[in-house]
mmCIF file of C-alpha atoms in Angstrom:
data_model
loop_
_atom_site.group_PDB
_atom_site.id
_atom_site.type_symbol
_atom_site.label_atom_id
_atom_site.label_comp_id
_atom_site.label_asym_id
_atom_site.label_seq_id
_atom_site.Cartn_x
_atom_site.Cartn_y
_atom_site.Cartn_z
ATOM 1 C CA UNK A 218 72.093 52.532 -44.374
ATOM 2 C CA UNK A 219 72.032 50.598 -47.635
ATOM 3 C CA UNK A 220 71.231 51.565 -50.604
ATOM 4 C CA UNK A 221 70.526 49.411 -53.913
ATOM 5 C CA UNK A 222 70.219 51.682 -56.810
ATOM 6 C CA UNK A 223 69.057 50.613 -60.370
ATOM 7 C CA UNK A 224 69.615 51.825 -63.817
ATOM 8 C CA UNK A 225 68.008 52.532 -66.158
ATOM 9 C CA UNK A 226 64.165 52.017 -64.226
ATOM 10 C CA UNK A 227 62.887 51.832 -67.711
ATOM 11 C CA UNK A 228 63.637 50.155 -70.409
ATOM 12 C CA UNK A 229 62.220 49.805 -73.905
ATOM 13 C CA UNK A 230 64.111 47.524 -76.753
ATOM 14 C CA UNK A 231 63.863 45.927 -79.590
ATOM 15 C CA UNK A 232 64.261 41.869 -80.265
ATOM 16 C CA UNK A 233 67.692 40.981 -80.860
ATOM 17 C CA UNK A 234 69.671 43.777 -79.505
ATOM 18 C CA UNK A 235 71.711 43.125 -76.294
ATOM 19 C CA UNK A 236 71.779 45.570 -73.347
ATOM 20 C CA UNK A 237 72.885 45.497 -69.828
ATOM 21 C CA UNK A 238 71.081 46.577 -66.601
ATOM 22 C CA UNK A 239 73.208 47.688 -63.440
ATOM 23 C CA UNK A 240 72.948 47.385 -59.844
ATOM 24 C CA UNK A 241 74.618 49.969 -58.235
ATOM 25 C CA UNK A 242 75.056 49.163 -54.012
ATOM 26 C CA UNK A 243 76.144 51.377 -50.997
ATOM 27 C CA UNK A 244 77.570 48.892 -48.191
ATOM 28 C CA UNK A 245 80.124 46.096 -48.569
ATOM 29 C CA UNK A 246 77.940 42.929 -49.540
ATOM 30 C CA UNK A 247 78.839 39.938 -50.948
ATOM 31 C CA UNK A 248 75.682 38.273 -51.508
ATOM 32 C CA UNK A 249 73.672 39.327 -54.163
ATOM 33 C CA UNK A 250 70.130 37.902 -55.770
ATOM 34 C CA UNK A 251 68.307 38.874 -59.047
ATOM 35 C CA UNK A 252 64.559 38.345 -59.467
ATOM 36 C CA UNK A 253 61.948 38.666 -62.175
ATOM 37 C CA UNK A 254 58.486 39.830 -62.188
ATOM 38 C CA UNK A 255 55.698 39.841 -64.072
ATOM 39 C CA UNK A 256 52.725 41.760 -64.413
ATOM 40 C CA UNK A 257 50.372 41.403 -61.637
ATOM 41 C CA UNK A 258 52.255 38.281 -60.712
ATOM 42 C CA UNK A 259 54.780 37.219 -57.725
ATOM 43 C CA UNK A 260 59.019 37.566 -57.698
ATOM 44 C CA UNK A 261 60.944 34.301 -59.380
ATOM 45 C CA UNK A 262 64.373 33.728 -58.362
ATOM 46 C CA UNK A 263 66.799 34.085 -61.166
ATOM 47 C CA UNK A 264 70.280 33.958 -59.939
ATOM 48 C CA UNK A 265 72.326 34.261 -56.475
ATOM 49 C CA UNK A 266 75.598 35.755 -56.383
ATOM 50 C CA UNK A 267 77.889 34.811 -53.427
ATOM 51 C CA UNK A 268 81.153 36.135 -54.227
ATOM 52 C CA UNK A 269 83.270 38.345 -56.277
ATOM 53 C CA UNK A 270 83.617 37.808 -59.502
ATOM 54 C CA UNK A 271 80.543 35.549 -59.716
ATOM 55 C CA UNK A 272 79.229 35.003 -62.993
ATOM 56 C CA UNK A 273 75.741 33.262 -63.719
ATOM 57 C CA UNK A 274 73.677 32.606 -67.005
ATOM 58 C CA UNK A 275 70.363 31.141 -67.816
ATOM 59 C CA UNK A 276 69.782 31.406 -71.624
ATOM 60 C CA UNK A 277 69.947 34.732 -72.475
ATOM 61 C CA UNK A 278 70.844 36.219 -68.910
ATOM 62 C CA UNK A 279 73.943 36.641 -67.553
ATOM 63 C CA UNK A 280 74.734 37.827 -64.464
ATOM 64 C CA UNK A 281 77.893 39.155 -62.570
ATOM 65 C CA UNK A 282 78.647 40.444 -59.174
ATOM 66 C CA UNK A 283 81.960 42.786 -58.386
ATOM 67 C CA UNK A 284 81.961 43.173 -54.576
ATOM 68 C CA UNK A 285 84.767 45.223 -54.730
ATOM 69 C CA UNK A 286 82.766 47.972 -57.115
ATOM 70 C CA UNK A 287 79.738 47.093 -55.663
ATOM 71 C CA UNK A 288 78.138 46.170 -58.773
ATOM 72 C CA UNK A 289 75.882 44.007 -60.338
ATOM 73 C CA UNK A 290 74.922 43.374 -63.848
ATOM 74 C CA UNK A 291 72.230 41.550 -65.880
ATOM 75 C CA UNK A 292 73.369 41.004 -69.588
ATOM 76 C CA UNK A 293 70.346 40.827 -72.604
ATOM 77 C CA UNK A 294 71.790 39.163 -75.127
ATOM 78 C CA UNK A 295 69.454 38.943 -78.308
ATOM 79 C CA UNK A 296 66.496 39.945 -76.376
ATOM 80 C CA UNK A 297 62.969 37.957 -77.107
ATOM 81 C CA UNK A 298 59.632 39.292 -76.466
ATOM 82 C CA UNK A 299 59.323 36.786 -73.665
ATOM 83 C CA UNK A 300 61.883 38.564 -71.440
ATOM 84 C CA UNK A 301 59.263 41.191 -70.736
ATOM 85 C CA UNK A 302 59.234 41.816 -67.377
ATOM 86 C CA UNK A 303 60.278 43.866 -64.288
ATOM 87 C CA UNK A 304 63.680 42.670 -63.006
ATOM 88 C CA UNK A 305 65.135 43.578 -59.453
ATOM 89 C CA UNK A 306 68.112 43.245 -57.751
ATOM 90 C CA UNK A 307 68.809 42.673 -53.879
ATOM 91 C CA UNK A 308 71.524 42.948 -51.617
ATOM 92 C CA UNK A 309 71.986 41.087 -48.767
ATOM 93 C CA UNK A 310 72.979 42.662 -45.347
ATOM 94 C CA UNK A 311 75.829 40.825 -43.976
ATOM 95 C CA UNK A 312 74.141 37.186 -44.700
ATOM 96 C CA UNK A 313 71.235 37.714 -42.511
ATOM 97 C CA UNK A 314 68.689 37.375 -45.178
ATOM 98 C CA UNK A 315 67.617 41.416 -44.956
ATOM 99 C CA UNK A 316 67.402 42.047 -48.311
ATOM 100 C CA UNK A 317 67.452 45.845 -50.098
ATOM 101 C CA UNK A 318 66.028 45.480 -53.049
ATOM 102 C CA UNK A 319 66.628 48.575 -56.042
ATOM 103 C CA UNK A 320 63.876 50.136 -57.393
ATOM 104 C CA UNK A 321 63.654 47.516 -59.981
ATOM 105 C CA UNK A 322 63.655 47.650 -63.860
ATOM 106 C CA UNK A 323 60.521 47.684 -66.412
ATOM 107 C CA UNK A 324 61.873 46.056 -69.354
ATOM 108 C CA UNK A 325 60.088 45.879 -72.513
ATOM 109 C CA UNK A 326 60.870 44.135 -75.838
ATOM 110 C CA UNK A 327 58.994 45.038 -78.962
ATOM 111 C CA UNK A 328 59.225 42.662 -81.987
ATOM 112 C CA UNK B 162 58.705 22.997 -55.870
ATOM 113 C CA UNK B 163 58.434 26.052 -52.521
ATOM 114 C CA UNK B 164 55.080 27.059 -51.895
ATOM 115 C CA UNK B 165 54.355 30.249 -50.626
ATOM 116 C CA UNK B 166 50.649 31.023 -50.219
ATOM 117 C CA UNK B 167 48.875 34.234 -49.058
ATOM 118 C CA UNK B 168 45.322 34.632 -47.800
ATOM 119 C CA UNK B 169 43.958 36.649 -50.634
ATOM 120 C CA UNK B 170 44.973 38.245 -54.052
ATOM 121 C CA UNK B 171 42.710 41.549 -53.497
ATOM 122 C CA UNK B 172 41.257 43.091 -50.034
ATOM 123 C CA UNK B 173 39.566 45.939 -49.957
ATOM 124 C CA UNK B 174 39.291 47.874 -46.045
ATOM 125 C CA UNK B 175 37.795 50.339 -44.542
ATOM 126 C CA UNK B 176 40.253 52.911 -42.821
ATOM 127 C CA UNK B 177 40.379 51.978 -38.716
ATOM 128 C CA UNK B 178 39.440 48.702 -39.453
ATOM 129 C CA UNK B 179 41.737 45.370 -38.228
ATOM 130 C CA UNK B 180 43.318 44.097 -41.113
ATOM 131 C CA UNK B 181 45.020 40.115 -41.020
ATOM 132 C CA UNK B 182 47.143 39.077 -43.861
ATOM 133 C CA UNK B 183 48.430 35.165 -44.009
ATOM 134 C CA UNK B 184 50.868 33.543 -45.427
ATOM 135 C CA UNK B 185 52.065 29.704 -45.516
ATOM 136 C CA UNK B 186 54.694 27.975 -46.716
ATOM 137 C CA UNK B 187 55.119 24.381 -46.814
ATOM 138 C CA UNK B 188 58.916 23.529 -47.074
ATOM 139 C CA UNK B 189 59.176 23.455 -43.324
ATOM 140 C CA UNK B 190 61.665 26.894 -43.950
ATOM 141 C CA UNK B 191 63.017 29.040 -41.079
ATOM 142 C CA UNK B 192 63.079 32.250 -42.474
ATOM 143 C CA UNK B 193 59.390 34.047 -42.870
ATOM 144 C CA UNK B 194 59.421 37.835 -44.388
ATOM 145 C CA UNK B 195 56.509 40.849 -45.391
ATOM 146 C CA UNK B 196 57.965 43.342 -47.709
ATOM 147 C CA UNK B 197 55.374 45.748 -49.265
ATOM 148 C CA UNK B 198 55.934 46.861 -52.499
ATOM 149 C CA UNK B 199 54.963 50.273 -54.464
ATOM 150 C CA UNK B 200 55.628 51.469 -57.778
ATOM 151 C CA UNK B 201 59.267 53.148 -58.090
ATOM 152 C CA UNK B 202 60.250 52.209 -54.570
ATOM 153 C CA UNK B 203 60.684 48.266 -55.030
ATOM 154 C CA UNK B 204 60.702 46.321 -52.124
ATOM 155 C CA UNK B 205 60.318 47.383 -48.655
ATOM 156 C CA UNK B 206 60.670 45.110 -45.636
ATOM 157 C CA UNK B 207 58.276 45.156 -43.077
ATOM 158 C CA UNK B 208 58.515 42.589 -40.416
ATOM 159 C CA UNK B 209 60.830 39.179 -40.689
ATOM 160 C CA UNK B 210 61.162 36.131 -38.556
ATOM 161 C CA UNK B 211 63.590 33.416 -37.832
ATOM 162 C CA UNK B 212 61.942 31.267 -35.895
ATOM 163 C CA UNK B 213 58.619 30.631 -34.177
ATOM 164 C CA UNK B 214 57.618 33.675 -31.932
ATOM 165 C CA UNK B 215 60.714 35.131 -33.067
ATOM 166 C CA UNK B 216 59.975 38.650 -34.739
ATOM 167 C CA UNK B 217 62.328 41.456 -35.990
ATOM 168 C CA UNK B 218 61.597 44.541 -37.264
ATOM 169 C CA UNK B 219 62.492 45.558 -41.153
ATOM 170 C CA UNK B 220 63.003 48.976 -42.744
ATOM 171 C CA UNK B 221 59.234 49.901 -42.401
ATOM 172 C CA UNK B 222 57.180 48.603 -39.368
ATOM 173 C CA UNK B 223 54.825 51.430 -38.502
ATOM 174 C CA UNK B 224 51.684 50.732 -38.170
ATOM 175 C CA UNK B 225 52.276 46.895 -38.242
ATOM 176 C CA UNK B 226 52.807 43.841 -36.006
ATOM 177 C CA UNK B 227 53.165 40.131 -36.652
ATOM 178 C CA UNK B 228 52.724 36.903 -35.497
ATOM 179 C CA UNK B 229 54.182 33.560 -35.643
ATOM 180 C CA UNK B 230 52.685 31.143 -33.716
ATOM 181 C CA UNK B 231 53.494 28.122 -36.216
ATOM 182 C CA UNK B 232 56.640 27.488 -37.813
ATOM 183 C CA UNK B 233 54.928 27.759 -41.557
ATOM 184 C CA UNK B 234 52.397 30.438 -40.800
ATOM 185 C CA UNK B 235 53.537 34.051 -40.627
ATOM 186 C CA UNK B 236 50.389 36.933 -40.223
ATOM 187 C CA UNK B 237 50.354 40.308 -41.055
ATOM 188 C CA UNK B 238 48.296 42.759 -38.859
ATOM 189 C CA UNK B 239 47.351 46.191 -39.918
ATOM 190 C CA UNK B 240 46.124 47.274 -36.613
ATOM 191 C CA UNK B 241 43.817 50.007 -37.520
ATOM 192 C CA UNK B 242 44.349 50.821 -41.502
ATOM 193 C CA UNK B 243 44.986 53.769 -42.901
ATOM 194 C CA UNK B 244 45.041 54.621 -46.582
ATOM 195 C CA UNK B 245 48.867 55.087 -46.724
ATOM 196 C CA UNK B 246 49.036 51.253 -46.284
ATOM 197 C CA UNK B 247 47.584 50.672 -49.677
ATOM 198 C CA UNK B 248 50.004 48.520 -51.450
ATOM 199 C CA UNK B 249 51.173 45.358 -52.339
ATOM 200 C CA UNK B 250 52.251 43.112 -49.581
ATOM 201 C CA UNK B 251 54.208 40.252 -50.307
ATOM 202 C CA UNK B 252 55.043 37.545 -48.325
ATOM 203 C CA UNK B 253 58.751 35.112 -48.550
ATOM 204 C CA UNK B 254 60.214 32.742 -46.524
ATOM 205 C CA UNK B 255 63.865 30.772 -46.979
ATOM 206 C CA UNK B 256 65.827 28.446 -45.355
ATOM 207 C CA UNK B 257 69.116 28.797 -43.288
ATOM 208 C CA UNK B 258 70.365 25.221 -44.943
ATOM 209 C CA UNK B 259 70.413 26.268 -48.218
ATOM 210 C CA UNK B 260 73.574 27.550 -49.034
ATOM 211 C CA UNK B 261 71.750 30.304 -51.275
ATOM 212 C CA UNK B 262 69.202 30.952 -48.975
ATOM 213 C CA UNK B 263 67.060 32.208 -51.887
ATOM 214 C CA UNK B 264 63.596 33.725 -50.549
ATOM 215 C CA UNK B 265 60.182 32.434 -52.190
ATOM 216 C CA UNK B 266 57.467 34.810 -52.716
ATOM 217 C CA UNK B 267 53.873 34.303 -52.510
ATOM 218 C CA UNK B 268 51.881 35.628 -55.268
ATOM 219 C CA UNK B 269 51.266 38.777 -53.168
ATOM 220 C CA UNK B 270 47.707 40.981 -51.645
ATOM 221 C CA UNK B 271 46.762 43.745 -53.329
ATOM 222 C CA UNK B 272 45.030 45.671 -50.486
ATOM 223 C CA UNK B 273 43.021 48.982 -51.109
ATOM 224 C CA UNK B 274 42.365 50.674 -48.085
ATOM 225 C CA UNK B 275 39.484 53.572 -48.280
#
């Protein structure tokens, strides 16, 4: 059975520092997909990892997948207020679009 | 842009009673998923479909059934509620042609049952 394990579940920073969340996963995957959420609102895609050694970034998130540790991160860098939110990784079983998703992340950013 | 659109935001139920929850999505995707989702255990994967009147079972389908009768309509049934299935239920669909077959969420019902 897979399991998709995240640390740390809570999170509470200030603006500008950098930190790093990790996605810790139990079966051999190579397909993995970060989302953010809200409060009281709906999942938004932010990156899809396909293969080892993937790297993605969107402004101040960076992602990375290492199949072969199964791990995942998501980089802060010079966190802003606006990245509030609950972020959550998933791991896909063998490309059929099952998706374990960890217990996600509260993140909060004071000014 | 994906749209993803569920029935209702909040439903409130009786325990026993029928419960329907629907979901459309209008980029003519394959791929049609429930997950429920509770504080500290993420996502949870109910039911999922690949095609129409195709259904597979997820991690969690006790107590629930599905139907897909249309290719962008995807139902939830809580056949006789119980207050255990208070929760979040979200609803996703993707598409096999997209090389990142990425799954779009709906903006999720938040159903109370008493």
């Amino acid at each position: 059975e897979l399991k998709v394990e995240q640390n740390p579940l809570f999170l509470s920073m200030q603006e500008g520092k950098n930190y790093t969340i990790y996605c810790n996963y139990s079966t051999t995957s190579d397909r993995l997909y970060w989302y953010r959420q809200d409060p009281g609102k709906s999942l938004e895609s932010l990156f899809v990892l396909l293969s080892n050694g993937a790297v993605k970034q969107e402004g101040r998130l960076m992602a990375s997948l290492d199949t072969k540790a199964r791990l995942s991160t998501l980089h802060i860098t010079a966190a802003v207020h606006d990245l509030s939110a609950t972020y959550f990784c998933a791991v896909d079983i063998q490309g059929a679009q099952k998706l374990v998703f960890g217990q996600g992340t509260r993140l909060t950013i004071n000014p | 842009d994906v749209k993803v659109t569920q029935s209702s935001r909040y439903l409130v139920k009786r325990t026993g009673e029928k419960v329907f929850l629907e979901c459309v999505q209008d980029m003519d995707h394959e791929n049609m998923f429930w997950y429920r989702q509770d504080p500290g255990l993420g996502l949870r994967l109910i039911y999922f479909s690949y095609d129409v009147k195709m259904k597979e079972k997820g991690d969690i389908p006790e107590g629930y059934s599905v139907s897909r009768e249309k290719k962008e309509r995807f139902s939830l049934i809580l056949e006789s509620a119980s207050t255990n299935q208070t929760s979040m239920y979200l609803c996703a669909s993707s598409s096999w042609t997209s090389g990142r077959s990425t799954q779009y969420f709906g903006p999720g019902t938040r159903l109370t049952v008493l």
